[in-house]
Amino acid sequence: MISRKVSTSVMLPELQHLRNSLPNSVEVKCVDEAHSALGNSIACNDDFALLYHDLDKLTEEIIADVLGVKVIRQTIARNILVGSYCSLSNIRGLVHPDTFVEDLEEISDLLDGLPLAAGTVNKGNNVIASGLTVNDWTAFCGSDTTTIELAVIDSTFGLRDAQSMAVDV
């Protein structure tokens, strides 16, 4: 079963539309959280979710349950909004450029050895998630992302390797 979380600020018709638009195998749950922009507060892949320290304990439990991930409260380069300052796939992650090497290693260890690299998007923007959405096969970057930034993203996430292994159906 696939699961997704939404804020309790969502209206009932919106929630019903989400449920009607998704397969029955996708679970949708609401969270009653003071921090409504959960995308800024959470960075996750299929196995782990890095969380903003001040998220409610119940929100943490819902995230762990609905997404089926191990939850870790963490900061990225001393920034509390982990969802803004990193992007994770199941293969690797890109984090804020001011992340110390020791912190990269510590976070990587917390994520069972997931390799991490530091970088930017959109001409030096250190708010990684503002210009990068990535999965195990592809990445979508902001239009201002430079050629060098694209090369870092490509090599960090091994996207050329993933593309060559993709099978057309």
Coordinates of N, CA and C in Angstrom, one line a residue:
M1 N 0.8 -1.2 0.0 CA 0.0 0.0 0.0 C 0.9 1.2 0.0
I2 N 0.5 2.2 -0.8 CA 1.2 3.5 -0.9 C 0.5 4.4 -0.1
S3 N 1.2 5.3 0.7 CA 0.5 6.2 1.6 C 1.0 7.6 1.3
R4 N 0.2 8.6 1.6 CA 0.6 10.0 1.5 C -0.1 10.8 2.7
K5 N 0.6 11.9 3.1 CA 0.0 12.7 4.2 C -0.3 14.1 3.7
V6 N -1.4 14.6 4.3 CA -1.8 16.0 3.9 C -2.1 16.7 5.2
S7 N -2.1 18.1 5.2 CA -2.3 18.9 6.3 C -3.8 18.9 6.7
T8 N -4.2 19.1 7.9 CA -5.6 19.2 8.3 C -6.2 20.5 7.8
S9 N -5.4 21.4 7.3 CA -6.0 22.6 6.7 C -6.7 22.3 5.3
V10 N -6.5 21.1 4.8 CA -7.2 20.7 3.6 C -8.7 20.6 3.9
M11 N -9.5 21.1 3.0 CA -11.0 21.1 3.1 C -11.5 19.7 2.7
L12 N -12.6 19.3 3.3 CA -13.1 17.9 3.1 C -13.3 17.6 1.6
P13 N -13.9 18.6 0.7 CA -14.0 18.3 -0.7 C -12.6 18.0 -1.4
E14 N -11.6 18.8 -0.9 CA -10.2 18.6 -1.5 C -9.7 17.2 -1.1
L15 N -9.9 16.8 0.2 CA -9.5 15.5 0.6 C -10.2 14.4 -0.2
Q16 N -11.5 14.6 -0.4 CA -12.2 13.6 -1.1 C -11.8 13.5 -2.5
H17 N -11.5 14.7 -3.1 CA -10.9 14.7 -4.5 C -9.6 13.9 -4.6
L18 N -8.7 14.2 -3.6 CA -7.5 13.4 -3.6 C -7.7 11.9 -3.5
R19 N -8.6 11.5 -2.6 CA -8.9 10.1 -2.5 C -9.5 9.5 -3.7
N20 N -10.4 10.3 -4.4 CA -11.0 9.8 -5.6 C -10.1 9.7 -6.8
S21 N -9.0 10.5 -6.8 CA -8.1 10.6 -7.9 C -7.0 9.6 -7.8
L22 N -6.8 9.0 -6.6 CA -5.7 8.0 -6.4 C -6.3 6.6 -6.3
P23 N -5.4 5.6 -6.7 CA -5.9 4.3 -6.5 C -6.2 3.9 -5.1
N24 N -7.0 2.9 -4.8 CA -7.4 2.5 -3.5 C -6.2 2.1 -2.7
S25 N -5.1 1.7 -3.3 CA -3.9 1.2 -2.6 C -3.1 2.4 -2.0
V26 N -3.5 3.6 -2.3 CA -2.8 4.8 -1.8 C -3.6 5.3 -0.6
E27 N -3.0 5.3 0.6 CA -3.6 5.8 1.8 C -3.3 7.3 2.0
V28 N -4.4 8.0 2.3 CA -4.2 9.5 2.5 C -4.7 9.7 3.9
K29 N -3.8 10.4 4.7 CA -4.1 10.7 6.1 C -3.8 12.2 6.3
C30 N -4.6 12.8 7.2 CA -4.4 14.2 7.6 C -3.6 14.3 8.9
V31 N -2.8 15.3 9.0 CA -2.0 15.6 10.2 C -2.4 16.9 10.8
D32 N -2.6 17.0 12.1 CA -3.0 18.2 12.8 C -1.6 18.8 13.3
E33 N -1.0 19.7 12.5 CA 0.3 20.2 12.7 C 0.3 21.7 12.6
A34 N 1.0 22.3 13.5 CA 1.1 23.8 13.4 C 1.9 24.2 12.2
H35 N 2.9 23.4 11.8 CA 3.7 23.7 10.6 C 3.0 23.1 9.4
S36 N 2.3 23.9 8.7 CA 1.5 23.4 7.6 C 2.3 23.1 6.3
A37 N 3.5 23.7 6.1 CA 4.3 23.4 4.9 C 5.2 22.3 5.2
L38 N 4.6 21.1 5.2 CA 5.4 19.9 5.6 C 6.5 19.6 4.7
G39 N 6.4 20.0 3.4 CA 7.4 19.7 2.5 C 8.7 20.4 2.9
N40 N 8.6 21.5 3.6 CA 9.8 22.2 4.1 C 10.4 21.5 5.3
S41 N 9.6 20.8 6.0 CA 9.9 20.2 7.3 C 10.4 18.7 7.2
I42 N 10.2 18.1 6.0 CA 10.4 16.7 5.9 C 11.2 16.4 4.6
A43 N 12.2 15.6 4.6 CA 12.9 15.1 3.4 C 12.9 13.6 3.5
C44 N 12.4 12.9 2.5 CA 12.3 11.5 2.7 C 12.6 10.7 1.4
N45 N 12.9 9.5 1.5 CA 13.0 8.5 0.4 C 12.1 7.3 0.8
D46 N 12.3 6.2 0.3 CA 11.4 5.0 0.6 C 11.7 4.4 1.9
D47 N 12.9 4.8 2.5 CA 13.3 4.1 3.8 C 13.3 5.1 5.0
F48 N 13.6 6.4 4.7 CA 13.9 7.3 5.8 C 13.1 8.6 5.6
A49 N 12.8 9.3 6.7 CA 12.3 10.6 6.7 C 13.1 11.5 7.7
L50 N 13.8 12.5 7.2 CA 14.5 13.5 8.0 C 13.4 14.5 8.4
L51 N 13.3 14.8 9.7 CA 12.2 15.7 10.2 C 12.8 16.9 10.9
Y52 N 12.1 18.0 10.8 CA 12.3 19.2 11.5 C 12.1 18.9 13.0
H53 N 13.0 19.3 13.9 CA 12.9 19.0 15.3 C 11.6 19.3 16.0
D54 N 10.9 20.4 15.6 CA 9.8 20.8 16.4 C 8.4 20.2 15.9
L55 N 8.5 19.3 14.9 CA 7.2 18.7 14.5 C 6.7 17.9 15.7
D56 N 5.3 17.9 15.8 CA 4.6 17.2 16.9 C 5.0 15.7 16.8
K57 N 5.0 15.1 18.0 CA 5.3 13.6 18.1 C 4.2 12.8 17.4
L58 N 3.0 13.2 17.4 CA 1.9 12.5 16.7 C 2.1 12.6 15.2
T59 N 2.6 13.7 14.7 CA 2.9 13.9 13.3 C 4.0 13.0 12.9
E60 N 5.0 12.9 13.8 CA 6.1 11.9 13.5 C 5.6 10.5 13.4
E61 N 4.7 10.1 14.3 CA 4.2 8.7 14.3 C 3.4 8.5 13.0
I62 N 2.6 9.5 12.6 CA 1.8 9.3 11.4 C 2.7 9.2 10.2
I63 N 3.7 10.0 10.1 CA 4.6 10.0 9.0 C 5.3 8.6 8.9
A64 N 5.8 8.1 10.1 CA 6.4 6.8 10.1 C 5.4 5.7 9.7
D65 N 4.2 5.8 10.1 CA 3.2 4.8 9.8 C 2.7 4.8 8.4
V66 N 2.3 6.0 7.9 CA 1.8 6.2 6.6 C 2.8 5.9 5.5
L67 N 4.0 6.5 5.7 CA 5.0 6.3 4.7 C 5.9 5.1 4.9
G68 N 5.7 4.4 6.0 CA 6.5 3.2 6.3 C 8.0 3.4 6.3
V69 N 8.4 4.5 6.9 CA 9.8 4.9 7.0 C 10.3 5.0 8.4
K70 N 11.7 5.0 8.5 CA 12.3 5.3 9.8 C 12.4 6.8 9.9
V71 N 12.0 7.4 11.0 CA 12.0 8.8 11.2 C 13.2 9.3 12.0
I72 N 13.9 10.3 11.5 CA 15.1 10.8 12.2 C 15.0 12.4 12.2
R73 N 15.0 12.9 13.4 CA 15.0 14.3 13.6 C 16.4 14.9 13.4
Q74 N 16.6 15.9 12.5 CA 17.9 16.3 12.1 C 17.9 17.7 11.6
T75 N 19.0 18.3 11.5 CA 19.2 19.6 10.8 C 20.2 19.4 9.7
I76 N 20.1 20.3 8.7 CA 21.1 20.3 7.6 C 21.8 21.6 7.6
A77 N 23.1 21.6 7.8 CA 24.0 22.8 7.8 C 23.4 23.8 8.8
R78 N 23.0 23.3 10.0 CA 22.4 24.1 11.0 C 21.0 24.7 10.7
N79 N 20.4 24.3 9.6 CA 19.1 24.7 9.2 C 18.1 23.7 9.7
I80 N 17.0 24.2 10.3 CA 16.0 23.3 10.8 C 15.0 22.8 9.8
L81 N 14.8 23.4 8.7 CA 13.9 23.0 7.7 C 14.6 22.0 6.7
V82 N 14.7 20.8 7.2 CA 15.4 19.8 6.4 C 14.9 19.5 5.0
G83 N 13.6 19.6 4.9 CA 12.9 19.4 3.6 C 13.3 20.4 2.6
S84 N 13.7 21.6 3.0 CA 14.1 22.7 2.1 C 15.6 22.6 1.7
Y85 N 16.4 22.0 2.6 CA 17.8 22.1 2.4 C 18.5 20.8 1.9
C86 N 17.6 19.8 1.5 CA 18.2 18.6 0.9 C 17.1 17.9 0.1
S87 N 17.6 17.1 -0.9 CA 16.7 16.2 -1.7 C 17.3 14.9 -1.6
L88 N 16.5 13.9 -1.4 CA 16.9 12.5 -1.3 C 16.3 11.6 -2.3
S89 N 17.0 10.7 -2.8 CA 16.5 9.5 -3.5 C 16.8 8.3 -2.7
N90 N 16.5 7.1 -3.3 CA 16.9 5.9 -2.6 C 18.4 5.6 -2.9
I91 N 19.0 6.3 -3.8 CA 20.4 6.1 -4.2 C 21.4 7.0 -3.6
R92 N 21.0 8.3 -3.5 CA 21.9 9.3 -2.9 C 21.1 10.5 -2.5
G93 N 21.8 11.5 -2.0 CA 21.2 12.8 -1.6 C 22.1 14.0 -1.8
L94 N 21.4 15.1 -2.1 CA 22.1 16.4 -2.2 C 21.7 17.3 -1.1
V95 N 22.7 17.9 -0.4 CA 22.4 18.8 0.7 C 23.0 20.2 0.6
H96 N 22.6 21.1 1.4 CA 23.1 22.5 1.5 C 24.6 22.5 1.4
P97 N 25.1 23.5 0.6 CA 26.6 23.5 0.4 C 27.4 23.8 1.6
D98 N 26.9 24.3 2.7 CA 27.6 24.6 3.9 C 27.6 23.5 4.9
T99 N 27.1 22.3 4.5 CA 27.2 21.2 5.4 C 28.6 20.7 5.6
F100 N 29.0 20.6 6.8 CA 30.4 20.2 7.1 C 30.6 18.7 6.7
V101 N 31.8 18.3 6.3 CA 32.0 17.0 5.9 C 31.7 16.0 7.1
E102 N 32.0 16.4 8.3 CA 31.6 15.5 9.4 C 30.1 15.3 9.5
D103 N 29.4 16.4 9.3 CA 27.9 16.3 9.3 C 27.4 15.4 8.1
L104 N 28.0 15.6 7.0 CA 27.6 14.7 5.8 C 27.8 13.3 6.2
E105 N 28.9 12.9 6.8 CA 29.2 11.6 7.2 C 28.2 11.1 8.3
E106 N 27.9 12.0 9.3 CA 26.9 11.6 10.3 C 25.5 11.3 9.8
I107 N 25.1 12.2 8.9 CA 23.8 12.0 8.3 C 23.7 10.8 7.4
S108 N 24.8 10.6 6.6 CA 24.9 9.4 5.8 C 24.8 8.2 6.7
D109 N 25.5 8.1 7.8 CA 25.4 7.0 8.7 C 24.0 6.8 9.2
L110 N 23.3 7.9 9.6 CA 22.0 7.8 10.1 C 21.0 7.2 9.0
L111 N 21.4 7.4 7.7 CA 20.6 6.9 6.6 C 21.2 5.6 6.0
D112 N 21.8 4.8 6.9 CA 22.3 3.5 6.5 C 23.3 3.6 5.4
G113 N 24.2 4.7 5.4 CA 25.3 4.8 4.4 C 24.9 5.4 3.1
L114 N 23.7 6.0 3.0 CA 23.3 6.7 1.8 C 24.3 7.8 1.5
P115 N 24.9 7.7 0.3 CA 25.9 8.7 -0.1 C 25.3 10.1 -0.2
L116 N 25.9 11.1 0.3 CA 25.5 12.5 0.2 C 26.5 13.4 -0.4
A117 N 26.1 14.4 -1.1 CA 27.0 15.4 -1.6 C 26.4 16.8 -1.3
A118 N 27.2 17.8 -1.3 CA 26.8 19.1 -1.1 C 26.7 19.8 -2.4
G119 N 25.8 20.7 -2.6 CA 25.6 21.4 -3.9 C 24.6 22.5 -3.8
T120 N 24.3 23.1 -5.0 CA 23.3 24.2 -5.1 C 22.5 24.0 -6.3
V121 N 21.4 24.8 -6.5 CA 20.6 24.8 -7.6 C 20.3 26.2 -8.0
N122 N 19.8 26.4 -9.2 CA 19.3 27.8 -9.6 C 20.3 28.9 -9.4
K123 N 21.5 28.7 -9.9 CA 22.6 29.7 -9.9 C 23.0 30.0 -8.4
G124 N 23.3 28.9 -7.7 CA 23.9 29.1 -6.4 C 22.9 29.1 -5.2
N125 N 21.7 28.8 -5.5 CA 20.7 28.8 -4.4 C 20.9 27.5 -3.5
N126 N 21.1 27.8 -2.2 CA 21.3 26.7 -1.3 C 20.1 26.0 -0.7
V127 N 18.9 26.5 -1.1 CA 17.6 25.9 -0.7 C 17.4 24.9 -1.8
I128 N 17.9 23.7 -1.6 CA 18.0 22.6 -2.6 C 16.6 22.3 -3.1
A129 N 15.6 22.1 -2.3 CA 14.3 21.6 -2.7 C 13.5 22.7 -3.4
S130 N 14.0 23.9 -3.4 CA 13.3 25.0 -4.1 C 13.5 24.8 -5.6
G131 N 14.5 24.1 -6.0 CA 14.9 23.9 -7.4 C 15.2 22.5 -7.8
L132 N 14.9 21.5 -7.0 CA 15.2 20.1 -7.4 C 14.2 19.1 -6.8
T133 N 13.6 18.4 -7.7 CA 12.8 17.2 -7.3 C 13.5 16.0 -8.0
V134 N 13.7 15.0 -7.2 CA 14.5 13.8 -7.8 C 13.9 12.5 -7.3
N135 N 14.0 11.5 -8.1 CA 13.7 10.1 -7.7 C 14.9 9.3 -8.2
D136 N 14.7 8.0 -8.2 CA 15.9 7.1 -8.6 C 16.2 7.1 -10.1
W137 N 15.3 7.7 -10.9 CA 15.6 7.7 -12.4 C 15.7 9.0 -13.0
T138 N 15.2 10.1 -12.4 CA 15.2 11.4 -13.1 C 15.2 12.5 -12.0
A139 N 15.5 13.7 -12.5 CA 15.5 14.9 -11.7 C 14.8 16.0 -12.5
F140 N 14.1 16.8 -11.8 CA 13.5 18.1 -12.4 C 14.2 19.2 -11.6
C141 N 14.8 20.1 -12.4 CA 15.5 21.2 -11.8 C 14.9 22.6 -12.2
G142 N 15.2 23.6 -11.4 CA 14.7 24.9 -11.8 C 15.4 25.4 -13.1
S143 N 14.8 26.3 -13.8 CA 15.3 26.7 -15.1 C 16.6 27.5 -15.0
D144 N 16.9 28.0 -13.8 CA 18.1 28.8 -13.6 C 19.3 27.9 -13.2
T145 N 19.1 26.6 -13.1 CA 20.1 25.7 -12.7 C 21.2 25.7 -13.8
T146 N 22.5 25.9 -13.3 CA 23.6 26.0 -14.3 C 24.0 24.7 -14.8
T147 N 24.8 24.7 -15.8 CA 25.4 23.5 -16.4 C 26.2 22.7 -15.3
I148 N 27.0 23.5 -14.6 CA 27.8 22.8 -13.5 C 27.0 22.2 -12.4
E149 N 25.9 22.9 -12.0 CA 25.0 22.4 -11.0 C 24.3 21.1 -11.6
L150 N 23.9 21.2 -12.8 CA 23.3 20.0 -13.4 C 24.3 18.8 -13.4
A151 N 25.5 19.1 -13.7 CA 26.5 18.0 -13.7 C 26.7 17.4 -12.3
V152 N 26.7 18.3 -11.3 CA 26.8 17.8 -9.9 C 25.6 16.9 -9.6
I153 N 24.4 17.4 -9.9 CA 23.2 16.7 -9.7 C 23.2 15.3 -10.4
D154 N 23.6 15.3 -11.7 CA 23.6 14.1 -12.4 C 24.6 13.1 -11.8
S155 N 25.8 13.6 -11.5 CA 26.8 12.6 -10.9 C 26.4 12.2 -9.5
T156 N 25.8 13.1 -8.7 CA 25.4 12.8 -7.4 C 24.4 11.7 -7.4
F157 N 23.4 11.8 -8.2 CA 22.3 10.8 -8.2 C 22.5 9.7 -9.2
G158 N 23.6 9.7 -9.9 CA 23.8 8.6 -10.9 C 22.7 8.5 -11.9
L159 N 22.2 9.6 -12.4 CA 21.1 9.6 -13.3 C 21.4 9.0 -14.7
R160 N 22.6 9.3 -15.2 CA 22.9 8.7 -16.5 C 22.9 7.2 -16.4
D161 N 23.4 6.6 -15.3 CA 23.4 5.2 -15.1 C 21.9 4.7 -15.0
A162 N 21.1 5.4 -14.2 CA 19.7 5.0 -14.1 C 19.0 5.1 -15.4
Q163 N 19.2 6.1 -16.2 CA 18.6 6.2 -17.5 C 19.0 5.0 -18.4
S164 N 20.2 4.6 -18.4 CA 20.7 3.6 -19.3 C 20.1 2.2 -18.8
M165 N 19.7 2.1 -17.6 CA 19.1 0.8 -17.1 C 17.6 0.8 -17.2
A166 N 17.0 2.0 -17.6 CA 15.6 2.0 -17.7 C 15.1 1.2 -18.9
V167 N 14.0 0.5 -18.8 CA 13.5 -0.3 -19.8 C 12.2 0.3 -20.4
D168 N 12.1 0.5 -21.7 CA 10.9 1.1 -22.3 C 9.9 0.0 -22.4
V169 N 8.7 0.3 -22.0 CA 7.6 -0.7 -22.0 C 6.6 -0.2 -23.1

